[in-house]
Amino acid sequence: MVKLADIQILRGSGLFDEDWYRARYQDVEILGMCAIEHYLWVGARLKRDPSPKFSTTRYLECNPDVEIAGSNPLVHYIRWGRFEGRQAFPVEPKASDTSVIPLARKRSERPSRDAIVYESHNLKLQGAPNSLFEIASGIMRRGNFEPVLMAPRGGPLQQSYAASDIECVFHGIPSEFLLNADRRNSFLQTLSKHYKDANAKLVHVNTLPNYHCVLAAAMAGIPVIWNVRESEDPDSYYDKLPPDLRRLAYSAFAKASTVVFVAEATRQKWVDKLSGVVESVTIHNGIDLGRLMRHVYATNRPTVRSSLGLREDDIVLLNVGTVNKRKGQQDIVDAVQILDDHIKRRLVIAMVGFSPTQYSDYIKQRLEALSKEGVRIIALDETTSEEERRRVAELYLASDIFVLTSRIESYPRVILEAMGFGLAIISTPCFGVKEQLVNGISGLFYEEEQIADLSGKIRLLCDDREKRIQLGFAARAQLSRLNSYDQMLDAYERVYKSVLRKNSIQVKSA
């Protein structure tokens, strides 16, 4: 929690420039927060500077004990550091402060670093591929390793990787190719050669469908980190595969060096299956919230709501995610269906993630029926470009309530995004969601298909503005206690270094 005493000491220190901070970090204005509170809440953890006179990063680099203790660097300097003879450093201009994106350089033109291949099953703007991109791009910025993206084919995220100066290789070998038993080994060998040609010291494989990438890396003698982001039943996940391929997929776990889960609840489901087979750890997702918020830096909530034709007393209920049975959006339309008419007339349902599927079409038909009862609808297809993400960011900014209806999720990004925008959240308590939110404090839980309960919670938040605001503030505060983006990157780098160290010892002993 932000302490009033800390706010007062920063305000009177002469080292915090509120106007400068708001101008430099425009998401503060978007969130409607006091600049000093933002810095104390999350700004320092993001290594943001409070004024040109004080560099957060330099102070923490020179005083690692401050970061280890979890102290706010500027508060520490004012209260203790200056009296202990510790130095405050001015902020140095950075090339990254400009809006010019340099042309991508070839790997040979950069300092030599150990290459890590990041293997993504697709490059859509969806949860798992987005999370892998943010890991790879963050590792690239840190400069300790050389990320290389590999995927079966290109997609919308390809441009983001290129803009991050990350080499992209499209090998054209999705897991479905292994259904061809006659050519299976040939495909694995080809993929293995791609990893060798990249001079990879480590392969970071994303998601369970990429089991063949784990096998290919093992064939090349390259250690593997395997990110499991799914929470389906471990014993039946690969049941759709032919029996021989199913056995091969499960055998991949013994080939990995470490399996990284993004939710402890998911890891616990796999513990018995992986015990004695492979080491497993949990690293909660931290997200680069600025990547989404930058789309609304030049606007504000009233402007966006006006552009959407919203009235002052309208309540916007937002759901973001691929519209499918697993994500259960039918709960929303069923719950809104039984609301009182006076609430329906104020309610706007914004749903993002439609695609040409039978379930999507069904939900659209249900939403159209609700529109005839006075509920206004904003329906967007799945985003296919960073530019289209602007619409999503605007909807987060314009919304009042976020509803997650998923049956299965590990540690959903959309919950973190909704927390960052300070929305009141209603969610199913599936897996990692219980590690993100505290029921009744930073969010409200309902059990899937419990329509009356969901409808009651929507009614409560529509009628009680103070409750919405209270939950939104609590969600934002809870986000500050979860893994930050940098803390997530720290954790992955520790795993990388540990695996590479163990592999080096094994190679030497051999």
PDB file of N, CA and C in Angstrom, residues 375-470:
ATOM      1  N   VAL A 375     -29.851  -3.304 -25.044  1.00  0.00           N
ATOM      2  CA  VAL A 375     -28.414  -3.424 -24.753  1.00  0.00           C
ATOM      3  C   VAL A 375     -27.629  -3.070 -26.008  1.00  0.00           C
ATOM      4  N   ARG A 376     -26.693  -2.147 -25.869  1.00  0.00           N
ATOM      5  CA  ARG A 376     -25.865  -1.811 -27.030  1.00  0.00           C
ATOM      6  C   ARG A 376     -24.654  -2.732 -27.096  1.00  0.00           C
ATOM      7  N   ILE A 377     -24.219  -3.034 -28.317  1.00  0.00           N
ATOM      8  CA  ILE A 377     -23.190  -4.044 -28.545  1.00  0.00           C
ATOM      9  C   ILE A 377     -22.030  -3.445 -29.334  1.00  0.00           C
ATOM     10  N   ILE A 378     -20.815  -3.749 -28.887  1.00  0.00           N
ATOM     11  CA  ILE A 378     -19.601  -3.476 -29.665  1.00  0.00           C
ATOM     12  C   ILE A 378     -18.918  -4.828 -29.852  1.00  0.00           C
ATOM     13  N   ALA A 379     -18.866  -5.303 -31.081  1.00  0.00           N
ATOM     14  CA  ALA A 379     -18.288  -6.624 -31.366  1.00  0.00           C
ATOM     15  C   ALA A 379     -17.110  -6.466 -32.319  1.00  0.00           C
ATOM     16  N   LEU A 380     -15.935  -6.950 -31.897  1.00  0.00           N
ATOM     17  CA  LEU A 380     -14.734  -6.855 -32.721  1.00  0.00           C
ATOM     18  C   LEU A 380     -14.174  -8.241 -32.993  1.00  0.00           C
ATOM     19  N   ASP A 381     -13.654  -8.432 -34.201  1.00  0.00           N
ATOM     20  CA  ASP A 381     -12.987  -9.689 -34.536  1.00  0.00           C
ATOM     21  C   ASP A 381     -11.652  -9.775 -33.798  1.00  0.00           C
ATOM     22  N   GLU A 382     -11.035 -10.956 -33.836  1.00  0.00           N
ATOM     23  CA  GLU A 382      -9.692 -11.122 -33.290  1.00  0.00           C
ATOM     24  C   GLU A 382      -8.759 -10.110 -33.952  1.00  0.00           C
ATOM     25  N   THR A 383      -7.883  -9.508 -33.167  1.00  0.00           N
ATOM     26  CA  THR A 383      -6.968  -8.522 -33.724  1.00  0.00           C
ATOM     27  C   THR A 383      -5.888  -9.210 -34.559  1.00  0.00           C
ATOM     28  N   THR A 384      -5.565  -8.588 -35.679  1.00  0.00           N
ATOM     29  CA  THR A 384      -4.564  -9.167 -36.589  1.00  0.00           C
ATOM     30  C   THR A 384      -3.391  -8.236 -36.823  1.00  0.00           C
ATOM     31  N   SER A 385      -3.326  -7.111 -36.108  1.00  0.00           N
ATOM     32  CA  SER A 385      -2.196  -6.193 -36.248  1.00  0.00           C
ATOM     33  C   SER A 385      -2.073  -5.367 -34.989  1.00  0.00           C
ATOM     34  N   GLU A 386      -0.890  -4.808 -34.761  1.00  0.00           N
ATOM     35  CA  GLU A 386      -0.685  -3.941 -33.611  1.00  0.00           C
ATOM     36  C   GLU A 386      -1.588  -2.718 -33.699  1.00  0.00           C
ATOM     37  N   GLU A 387      -1.836  -2.234 -34.926  1.00  0.00           N
ATOM     38  CA  GLU A 387      -2.699  -1.079 -35.097  1.00  0.00           C
ATOM     39  C   GLU A 387      -4.115  -1.377 -34.618  1.00  0.00           C
ATOM     40  N   GLU A 388      -4.593  -2.608 -34.877  1.00  0.00           N
ATOM     41  CA  GLU A 388      -5.929  -2.982 -34.421  1.00  0.00           C
ATOM     42  C   GLU A 388      -5.992  -3.085 -32.894  1.00  0.00           C
ATOM     43  N   ARG A 389      -4.820  -3.272 -32.276  1.00  0.00           N
ATOM     44  CA  ARG A 389      -4.788  -3.317 -30.815  1.00  0.00           C
ATOM     45  C   ARG A 389      -5.191  -1.972 -30.215  1.00  0.00           C
ATOM     46  N   ARG A 390      -5.106  -0.905 -31.031  1.00  0.00           N
ATOM     47  CA  ARG A 390      -5.527   0.404 -30.557  1.00  0.00           C
ATOM     48  C   ARG A 390      -6.993   0.364 -30.112  1.00  0.00           C
ATOM     49  N   ARG A 391      -7.833  -0.318 -30.911  1.00  0.00           N
ATOM     50  CA  ARG A 391      -9.252  -0.411 -30.560  1.00  0.00           C
ATOM     51  C   ARG A 391      -9.442  -1.132 -29.234  1.00  0.00           C
ATOM     52  N   VAL A 392      -8.628  -2.165 -29.017  1.00  0.00           N
ATOM     53  CA  VAL A 392      -8.724  -2.913 -27.759  1.00  0.00           C
ATOM     54  C   VAL A 392      -8.316  -2.024 -26.591  1.00  0.00           C
ATOM     55  N   ALA A 393      -7.212  -1.288 -26.755  1.00  0.00           N
ATOM     56  CA  ALA A 393      -6.753  -0.389 -25.702  1.00  0.00           C
ATOM     57  C   ALA A 393      -7.812   0.673 -25.401  1.00  0.00           C
ATOM     58  N   GLU A 394      -8.451   1.190 -26.445  1.00  0.00           N
ATOM     59  CA  GLU A 394      -9.500   2.195 -26.245  1.00  0.00           C
ATOM     60  C   GLU A 394     -10.690   1.612 -25.477  1.00  0.00           C
ATOM     61  N   LEU A 395     -11.003   0.352 -25.754  1.00  0.00           N
ATOM     62  CA  LEU A 395     -12.115  -0.276 -25.034  1.00  0.00           C
ATOM     63  C   LEU A 395     -11.773  -0.490 -23.560  1.00  0.00           C
ATOM     64  N   TYR A 396     -10.533  -0.887 -23.271  1.00  0.00           N
ATOM     65  CA  TYR A 396     -10.117  -0.993 -21.868  1.00  0.00           C
ATOM     66  C   TYR A 396     -10.289   0.362 -21.174  1.00  0.00           C
ATOM     67  N   LEU A 397      -9.857   1.430 -21.856  1.00  0.00           N
ATOM     68  CA  LEU A 397      -9.918   2.759 -21.276  1.00  0.00           C
ATOM     69  C   LEU A 397     -11.356   3.229 -21.056  1.00  0.00           C
ATOM     70  N   ALA A 398     -12.246   2.847 -21.967  1.00  0.00           N
ATOM     71  CA  ALA A 398     -13.643   3.295 -21.903  1.00  0.00           C
ATOM     72  C   ALA A 398     -14.506   2.439 -20.984  1.00  0.00           C
ATOM     73  N   SER A 399     -14.030   1.268 -20.591  1.00  0.00           N
ATOM     74  CA  SER A 399     -14.875   0.289 -19.897  1.00  0.00           C
ATOM     75  C   SER A 399     -14.950   0.531 -18.389  1.00  0.00           C
ATOM     76  N   ASP A 400     -15.940  -0.114 -17.782  1.00  0.00           N
ATOM     77  CA  ASP A 400     -16.169  -0.028 -16.342  1.00  0.00           C
ATOM     78  C   ASP A 400     -16.006  -1.381 -15.652  1.00  0.00           C
ATOM     79  N   ILE A 401     -16.406  -2.424 -16.350  1.00  0.00           N
ATOM     80  CA  ILE A 401     -16.400  -3.776 -15.786  1.00  0.00           C
ATOM     81  C   ILE A 401     -15.717  -4.713 -16.784  1.00  0.00           C
ATOM     82  N   PHE A 402     -14.862  -5.602 -16.282  1.00  0.00           N
ATOM     83  CA  PHE A 402     -14.263  -6.642 -17.122  1.00  0.00           C
ATOM     84  C   PHE A 402     -14.769  -7.989 -16.626  1.00  0.00           C
ATOM     85  N   VAL A 403     -15.228  -8.821 -17.563  1.00  0.00           N
ATOM     86  CA  VAL A 403     -15.744 -10.139 -17.188  1.00  0.00           C
ATOM     87  C   VAL A 403     -14.973 -11.225 -17.928  1.00  0.00           C
ATOM     88  N   LEU A 404     -14.384 -12.150 -17.173  1.00  0.00           N
ATOM     89  CA  LEU A 404     -13.710 -13.326 -17.736  1.00  0.00           C
ATOM     90  C   LEU A 404     -14.580 -14.533 -17.438  1.00  0.00           C
ATOM     91  N   THR A 405     -14.988 -15.254 -18.477  1.00  0.00           N
ATOM     92  CA  THR A 405     -15.900 -16.388 -18.305  1.00  0.00           C
ATOM     93  C   THR A 405     -15.233 -17.725 -18.618  1.00  0.00           C
ATOM     94  N   SER A 406     -13.905 -17.746 -18.705  1.00  0.00           N
ATOM     95  CA  SER A 406     -13.185 -18.940 -19.158  1.00  0.00           C
ATOM     96  C   SER A 406     -13.361 -20.121 -18.210  1.00  0.00           C
ATOM     97  N   ARG A 407     -13.409 -21.294 -18.828  1.00  0.00           N
ATOM     98  CA  ARG A 407     -13.442 -22.548 -18.065  1.00  0.00           C
ATOM     99  C   ARG A 407     -12.025 -23.006 -17.736  1.00  0.00           C
ATOM    100  N   ILE A 408     -11.106 -22.748 -18.653  1.00  0.00           N
ATOM    101  CA  ILE A 408      -9.717 -23.170 -18.474  1.00  0.00           C
ATOM    102  C   ILE A 408      -8.799 -22.021 -18.877  1.00  0.00           C
ATOM    103  N   GLU A 409      -7.982 -21.567 -17.964  1.00  0.00           N
ATOM    104  CA  GLU A 409      -6.941 -20.570 -18.222  1.00  0.00           C
ATOM    105  C   GLU A 409      -5.813 -20.839 -17.237  1.00  0.00           C
ATOM    106  N   SER A 410      -4.592 -20.576 -17.632  1.00  0.00           N
ATOM    107  CA  SER A 410      -3.491 -20.714 -16.678  1.00  0.00           C
ATOM    108  C   SER A 410      -3.320 -19.427 -15.871  1.00  0.00           C
ATOM    109  N   TYR A 411      -2.864 -18.379 -16.523  1.00  0.00           N
ATOM    110  CA  TYR A 411      -2.600 -17.102 -15.847  1.00  0.00           C
ATOM    111  C   TYR A 411      -2.876 -16.016 -16.874  1.00  0.00           C
ATOM    112  N   PRO A 412      -4.159 -15.733 -17.117  1.00  0.00           N
ATOM    113  CA  PRO A 412      -4.544 -14.950 -18.292  1.00  0.00           C
ATOM    114  C   PRO A 412      -4.007 -13.521 -18.315  1.00  0.00           C
ATOM    115  N   ARG A 413      -3.445 -13.150 -19.463  1.00  0.00           N
ATOM    116  CA  ARG A 413      -2.943 -11.797 -19.677  1.00  0.00           C
ATOM    117  C   ARG A 413      -4.055 -10.764 -19.548  1.00  0.00           C
ATOM    118  N   VAL A 414      -5.248 -11.125 -20.037  1.00  0.00           N
ATOM    119  CA  VAL A 414      -6.327 -10.135 -20.051  1.00  0.00           C
ATOM    120  C   VAL A 414      -6.713  -9.685 -18.640  1.00  0.00           C
ATOM    121  N   ILE A 415      -6.568 -10.557 -17.668  1.00  0.00           N
ATOM    122  CA  ILE A 415      -6.832 -10.150 -16.282  1.00  0.00           C
ATOM    123  C   ILE A 415      -5.795  -9.112 -15.854  1.00  0.00           C
ATOM    124  N   LEU A 416      -4.530  -9.338 -16.186  1.00  0.00           N
ATOM    125  CA  LEU A 416      -3.482  -8.375 -15.847  1.00  0.00           C
ATOM    126  C   LEU A 416      -3.724  -7.044 -16.544  1.00  0.00           C
ATOM    127  N   GLU A 417      -4.174  -7.095 -17.800  1.00  0.00           N
ATOM    128  CA  GLU A 417      -4.464  -5.860 -18.536  1.00  0.00           C
ATOM    129  C   GLU A 417      -5.618  -5.100 -17.882  1.00  0.00           C
ATOM    130  N   ALA A 418      -6.668  -5.827 -17.517  1.00  0.00           N
ATOM    131  CA  ALA A 418      -7.818  -5.189 -16.866  1.00  0.00           C
ATOM    132  C   ALA A 418      -7.418  -4.586 -15.518  1.00  0.00           C
ATOM    133  N   MET A 419      -6.555  -5.268 -14.785  1.00  0.00           N
ATOM    134  CA  MET A 419      -6.061  -4.729 -13.515  1.00  0.00           C
ATOM    135  C   MET A 419      -5.284  -3.443 -13.757  1.00  0.00           C
ATOM    136  N   GLY A 420      -4.446  -3.435 -14.797  1.00  0.00           N
ATOM    137  CA  GLY A 420      -3.642  -2.261 -15.108  1.00  0.00           C
ATOM    138  C   GLY A 420      -4.484  -1.053 -15.461  1.00  0.00           C
ATOM    139  N   PHE A 421      -5.624  -1.287 -16.104  1.00  0.00           N
ATOM    140  CA  PHE A 421      -6.526  -0.196 -16.457  1.00  0.00           C
ATOM    141  C   PHE A 421      -7.492   0.142 -15.321  1.00  0.00           C
ATOM    142  N   GLY A 422      -7.380  -0.559 -14.209  1.00  0.00           N
ATOM    143  CA  GLY A 422      -8.182  -0.227 -13.038  1.00  0.00           C
ATOM    144  C   GLY A 422      -9.651  -0.568 -13.171  1.00  0.00           C
ATOM    145  N   LEU A 423      -9.968  -1.682 -13.851  1.00  0.00           N
ATOM    146  CA  LEU A 423     -11.369  -2.064 -14.034  1.00  0.00           C
ATOM    147  C   LEU A 423     -11.853  -2.949 -12.888  1.00  0.00           C
ATOM    148  N   ALA A 424     -13.140  -2.866 -12.593  1.00  0.00           N
ATOM    149  CA  ALA A 424     -13.771  -3.815 -11.675  1.00  0.00           C
ATOM    150  C   ALA A 424     -13.894  -5.141 -12.412  1.00  0.00           C
ATOM    151  N   ILE A 425     -13.439  -6.233 -11.803  1.00  0.00           N
ATOM    152  CA  ILE A 425     -13.327  -7.511 -12.504  1.00  0.00           C
ATOM    153  C   ILE A 425     -14.245  -8.560 -11.887  1.00  0.00           C
ATOM    154  N   ILE A 426     -14.961  -9.270 -12.764  1.00  0.00           N
ATOM    155  CA  ILE A 426     -15.711 -10.471 -12.392  1.00  0.00           C
ATOM    156  C   ILE A 426     -15.101 -11.615 -13.179  1.00  0.00           C
ATOM    157  N   SER A 427     -14.826 -12.726 -12.518  1.00  0.00           N
ATOM    158  CA  SER A 427     -14.152 -13.832 -13.220  1.00  0.00           C
ATOM    159  C   SER A 427     -14.512 -15.179 -12.620  1.00  0.00           C
ATOM    160  N   THR A 428     -14.400 -16.204 -13.450  1.00  0.00           N
ATOM    161  CA  THR A 428     -14.401 -17.562 -12.932  1.00  0.00           C
ATOM    162  C   THR A 428     -13.085 -17.771 -12.185  1.00  0.00           C
ATOM    163  N   PRO A 429     -13.074 -18.567 -11.128  1.00  0.00           N
ATOM    164  CA  PRO A 429     -11.842 -18.773 -10.355  1.00  0.00           C
ATOM    165  C   PRO A 429     -10.981 -19.900 -10.925  1.00  0.00           C
ATOM    166  N   CYS A 430     -10.755 -19.878 -12.229  1.00  0.00           N
ATOM    167  CA  CYS A 430     -10.057 -21.003 -12.854  1.00  0.00           C
ATOM    168  C   CYS A 430      -8.540 -20.878 -12.710  1.00  0.00           C
ATOM    169  N   PHE A 431      -7.932 -21.901 -12.170  1.00  0.00           N
ATOM    170  CA  PHE A 431      -6.482 -22.056 -12.085  1.00  0.00           C
ATOM    171  C   PHE A 431      -5.784 -20.781 -11.621  1.00  0.00           C
ATOM    172  N   GLY A 432      -4.918 -20.196 -12.471  1.00  0.00           N
ATOM    173  CA  GLY A 432      -4.089 -19.070 -12.051  1.00  0.00           C
ATOM    174  C   GLY A 432      -4.837 -17.797 -11.743  1.00  0.00           C
ATOM    175  N   VAL A 433      -6.109 -17.690 -12.106  1.00  0.00           N
ATOM    176  CA  VAL A 433      -6.878 -16.484 -11.766  1.00  0.00           C
ATOM    177  C   VAL A 433      -6.891 -16.285 -10.253  1.00  0.00           C
ATOM    178  N   LYS A 434      -6.934 -17.402  -9.513  1.00  0.00           N
ATOM    179  CA  LYS A 434      -6.933 -17.312  -8.047  1.00  0.00           C
ATOM    180  C   LYS A 434      -5.576 -16.852  -7.512  1.00  0.00           C
ATOM    181  N   GLU A 435      -4.550 -16.903  -8.360  1.00  0.00           N
ATOM    182  CA  GLU A 435      -3.233 -16.381  -7.987  1.00  0.00           C
ATOM    183  C   GLU A 435      -3.085 -14.917  -8.401  1.00  0.00           C
ATOM    184  N   GLN A 436      -4.044 -14.413  -9.177  1.00  0.00           N
ATOM    185  CA  GLN A 436      -4.020 -13.022  -9.610  1.00  0.00           C
ATOM    186  C   GLN A 436      -4.928 -12.134  -8.766  1.00  0.00           C
ATOM    187  N   LEU A 437      -6.116 -12.646  -8.462  1.00  0.00           N
ATOM    188  CA  LEU A 437      -7.137 -11.843  -7.781  1.00  0.00           C
ATOM    189  C   LEU A 437      -7.483 -12.423  -6.411  1.00  0.00           C
ATOM    190  N   VAL A 438      -7.918 -11.561  -5.513  1.00  0.00           N
ATOM    191  CA  VAL A 438      -8.432 -11.987  -4.212  1.00  0.00           C
ATOM    192  C   VAL A 438      -9.938 -11.767  -4.231  1.00  0.00           C
ATOM    193  N   ASN A 439     -10.697 -12.852  -4.116  1.00  0.00           N
ATOM    194  CA  ASN A 439     -12.154 -12.767  -4.224  1.00  0.00           C
ATOM    195  C   ASN A 439     -12.740 -11.831  -3.173  1.00  0.00           C
ATOM    196  N   GLY A 440     -13.594 -10.921  -3.645  1.00  0.00           N
ATOM    197  CA  GLY A 440     -14.251  -9.984  -2.754  1.00  0.00           C
ATOM    198  C   GLY A 440     -13.443  -8.735  -2.456  1.00  0.00           C
ATOM    199  N   ILE A 441     -12.165  -8.727  -2.843  1.00  0.00           N
ATOM    200  CA  ILE A 441     -11.304  -7.569  -2.574  1.00  0.00           C
ATOM    201  C   ILE A 441     -10.834  -6.917  -3.877  1.00  0.00           C
ATOM    202  N   SER A 442     -10.134  -7.702  -4.714  1.00  0.00           N
ATOM    203  CA  SER A 442      -9.644  -7.150  -5.980  1.00  0.00           C
ATOM    204  C   SER A 442     -10.412  -7.706  -7.174  1.00  0.00           C
ATOM    205  N   GLY A 443     -11.426  -8.498  -6.908  1.00  0.00           N
ATOM    206  CA  GLY A 443     -12.267  -9.050  -7.959  1.00  0.00           C
ATOM    207  C   GLY A 443     -13.412  -9.833  -7.341  1.00  0.00           C
ATOM    208  N   LEU A 444     -14.372 -10.193  -8.177  1.00  0.00           N
ATOM    209  CA  LEU A 444     -15.500 -11.009  -7.730  1.00  0.00           C
ATOM    210  C   LEU A 444     -15.516 -12.295  -8.528  1.00  0.00           C
ATOM    211  N   PHE A 445     -15.593 -13.435  -7.842  1.00  0.00           N
ATOM    212  CA  PHE A 445     -15.614 -14.728  -8.518  1.00  0.00           C
ATOM    213  C   PHE A 445     -17.041 -15.251  -8.656  1.00  0.00           C
ATOM    214  N   TYR A 446     -17.270 -15.957  -9.734  1.00  0.00           N
ATOM    215  CA  TYR A 446     -18.505 -16.730  -9.887  1.00  0.00           C
ATOM    216  C   TYR A 446     -18.121 -18.047 -10.533  1.00  0.00           C
ATOM    217  N   GLU A 447     -18.852 -19.096 -10.255  1.00  0.00           N
ATOM    218  CA  GLU A 447     -18.570 -20.399 -10.851  1.00  0.00           C
ATOM    219  C   GLU A 447     -19.190 -20.471 -12.249  1.00  0.00           C
ATOM    220  N   GLU A 448     -18.500 -21.122 -13.162  1.00  0.00           N
ATOM    221  CA  GLU A 448     -18.976 -21.216 -14.545  1.00  0.00           C
ATOM    222  C   GLU A 448     -20.402 -21.772 -14.605  1.00  0.00           C
ATOM    223  N   GLU A 449     -21.198 -21.171 -15.498  1.00  0.00           N
ATOM    224  CA  GLU A 449     -22.593 -21.525 -15.747  1.00  0.00           C
ATOM    225  C   GLU A 449     -23.533 -21.192 -14.588  1.00  0.00           C
ATOM    226  N   GLN A 450     -23.011 -20.531 -13.550  1.00  0.00           N
ATOM    227  CA  GLN A 450     -23.886 -20.072 -12.454  1.00  0.00           C
ATOM    228  C   GLN A 450     -24.418 -18.694 -12.855  1.00  0.00           C
ATOM    229  N   ILE A 451     -25.396 -18.708 -13.739  1.00  0.00           N
ATOM    230  CA  ILE A 451     -25.844 -17.498 -14.416  1.00  0.00           C
ATOM    231  C   ILE A 451     -26.485 -16.497 -13.459  1.00  0.00           C
ATOM    232  N   ALA A 452     -27.286 -16.974 -12.528  1.00  0.00           N
ATOM    233  CA  ALA A 452     -27.940 -16.066 -11.580  1.00  0.00           C
ATOM    234  C   ALA A 452     -26.903 -15.307 -10.747  1.00  0.00           C
ATOM    235  N   ASP A 453     -25.848 -16.012 -10.335  1.00  0.00           N
ATOM    236  CA  ASP A 453     -24.791 -15.377  -9.545  1.00  0.00           C
ATOM    237  C   ASP A 453     -24.058 -14.324 -10.375  1.00  0.00           C
ATOM    238  N   LEU A 454     -23.695 -14.673 -11.603  1.00  0.00           N
ATOM    239  CA  LEU A 454     -23.016 -13.722 -12.485  1.00  0.00           C
ATOM    240  C   LEU A 454     -23.909 -12.512 -12.747  1.00  0.00           C
ATOM    241  N   SER A 455     -25.163 -12.752 -13.025  1.00  0.00           N
ATOM    242  CA  SER A 455     -26.096 -11.666 -13.295  1.00  0.00           C
ATOM    243  C   SER A 455     -26.218 -10.745 -12.075  1.00  0.00           C
ATOM    244  N   GLY A 456     -26.245 -11.333 -10.899  1.00  0.00           N
ATOM    245  CA  GLY A 456     -26.330 -10.538  -9.678  1.00  0.00           C
ATOM    246  C   GLY A 456     -25.101  -9.666  -9.472  1.00  0.00           C
ATOM    247  N   LYS A 457     -23.940 -10.194  -9.807  1.00  0.00           N
ATOM    248  CA  LYS A 457     -22.704  -9.415  -9.647  1.00  0.00           C
ATOM    249  C   LYS A 457     -22.634  -8.296 -10.685  1.00  0.00           C
ATOM    250  N   ILE A 458     -23.087  -8.569 -11.900  1.00  0.00           N
ATOM    251  CA  ILE A 458     -23.145  -7.506 -12.910  1.00  0.00           C
ATOM    252  C   ILE A 458     -24.119  -6.417 -12.461  1.00  0.00           C
ATOM    253  N   ARG A 459     -25.279  -6.826 -11.934  1.00  0.00           N
ATOM    254  CA  ARG A 459     -26.280  -5.869 -11.449  1.00  0.00           C
ATOM    255  C   ARG A 459     -25.703  -5.004 -10.327  1.00  0.00           C
ATOM    256  N   LEU A 460     -24.985  -5.657  -9.400  1.00  0.00           N
ATOM    257  CA  LEU A 460     -24.377  -4.930  -8.277  1.00  0.00           C
ATOM    258  C   LEU A 460     -23.435  -3.844  -8.778  1.00  0.00           C
ATOM    259  N   LEU A 461     -22.568  -4.195  -9.727  1.00  0.00           N
ATOM    260  CA  LEU A 461     -21.572  -3.235 -10.197  1.00  0.00           C
ATOM    261  C   LEU A 461     -22.180  -2.172 -11.092  1.00  0.00           C
ATOM    262  N   CYS A 462     -23.260  -2.499 -11.775  1.00  0.00           N
ATOM    263  CA  CYS A 462     -23.949  -1.476 -12.576  1.00  0.00           C
ATOM    264  C   CYS A 462     -24.622  -0.445 -11.670  1.00  0.00           C
ATOM    265  N   ASP A 463     -25.178  -0.898 -10.558  1.00  0.00           N
ATOM    266  CA  ASP A 463     -25.925  -0.016  -9.662  1.00  0.00           C
ATOM    267  C   ASP A 463     -25.043   0.739  -8.669  1.00  0.00           C
ATOM    268  N   ASP A 464     -23.872   0.174  -8.369  1.00  0.00           N
ATOM    269  CA  ASP A 464     -23.048   0.733  -7.293  1.00  0.00           C
ATOM    270  C   ASP A 464     -21.722   1.242  -7.859  1.00  0.00           C
ATOM    271  N   ARG A 465     -21.686   2.523  -8.192  1.00  0.00           N
ATOM    272  CA  ARG A 465     -20.476   3.131  -8.761  1.00  0.00           C
ATOM    273  C   ARG A 465     -19.304   3.056  -7.783  1.00  0.00           C
ATOM    274  N   GLU A 466     -19.560   3.290  -6.505  1.00  0.00           N
ATOM    275  CA  GLU A 466     -18.492   3.262  -5.501  1.00  0.00           C
ATOM    276  C   GLU A 466     -17.863   1.877  -5.408  1.00  0.00           C
ATOM    277  N   LYS A 467     -18.677   0.837  -5.539  1.00  0.00           N
ATOM    278  CA  LYS A 467     -18.148  -0.524  -5.502  1.00  0.00           C
ATOM    279  C   LYS A 467     -17.255  -0.778  -6.710  1.00  0.00           C
ATOM    280  N   ARG A 468     -17.672  -0.284  -7.880  1.00  0.00           N
ATOM    281  CA  ARG A 468     -16.840  -0.434  -9.083  1.00  0.00           C
ATOM    282  C   ARG A 468     -15.481   0.230  -8.877  1.00  0.00           C
ATOM    283  N   ILE A 469     -15.515   1.452  -8.360  1.00  0.00           N
ATOM    284  CA  ILE A 469     -14.266   2.195  -8.158  1.00  0.00           C
ATOM    285  C   ILE A 469     -13.386   1.489  -7.130  1.00  0.00           C
ATOM    286  N   GLN A 470     -14.014   1.013  -6.058  1.00  0.00           N
ATOM    287  CA  GLN A 470     -13.271   0.318  -4.999  1.00  0.00           C
ATOM    288  C   GLN A 470     -12.573  -0.930  -5.540  1.00  0.00           C
TER     289      GLN A 470
END
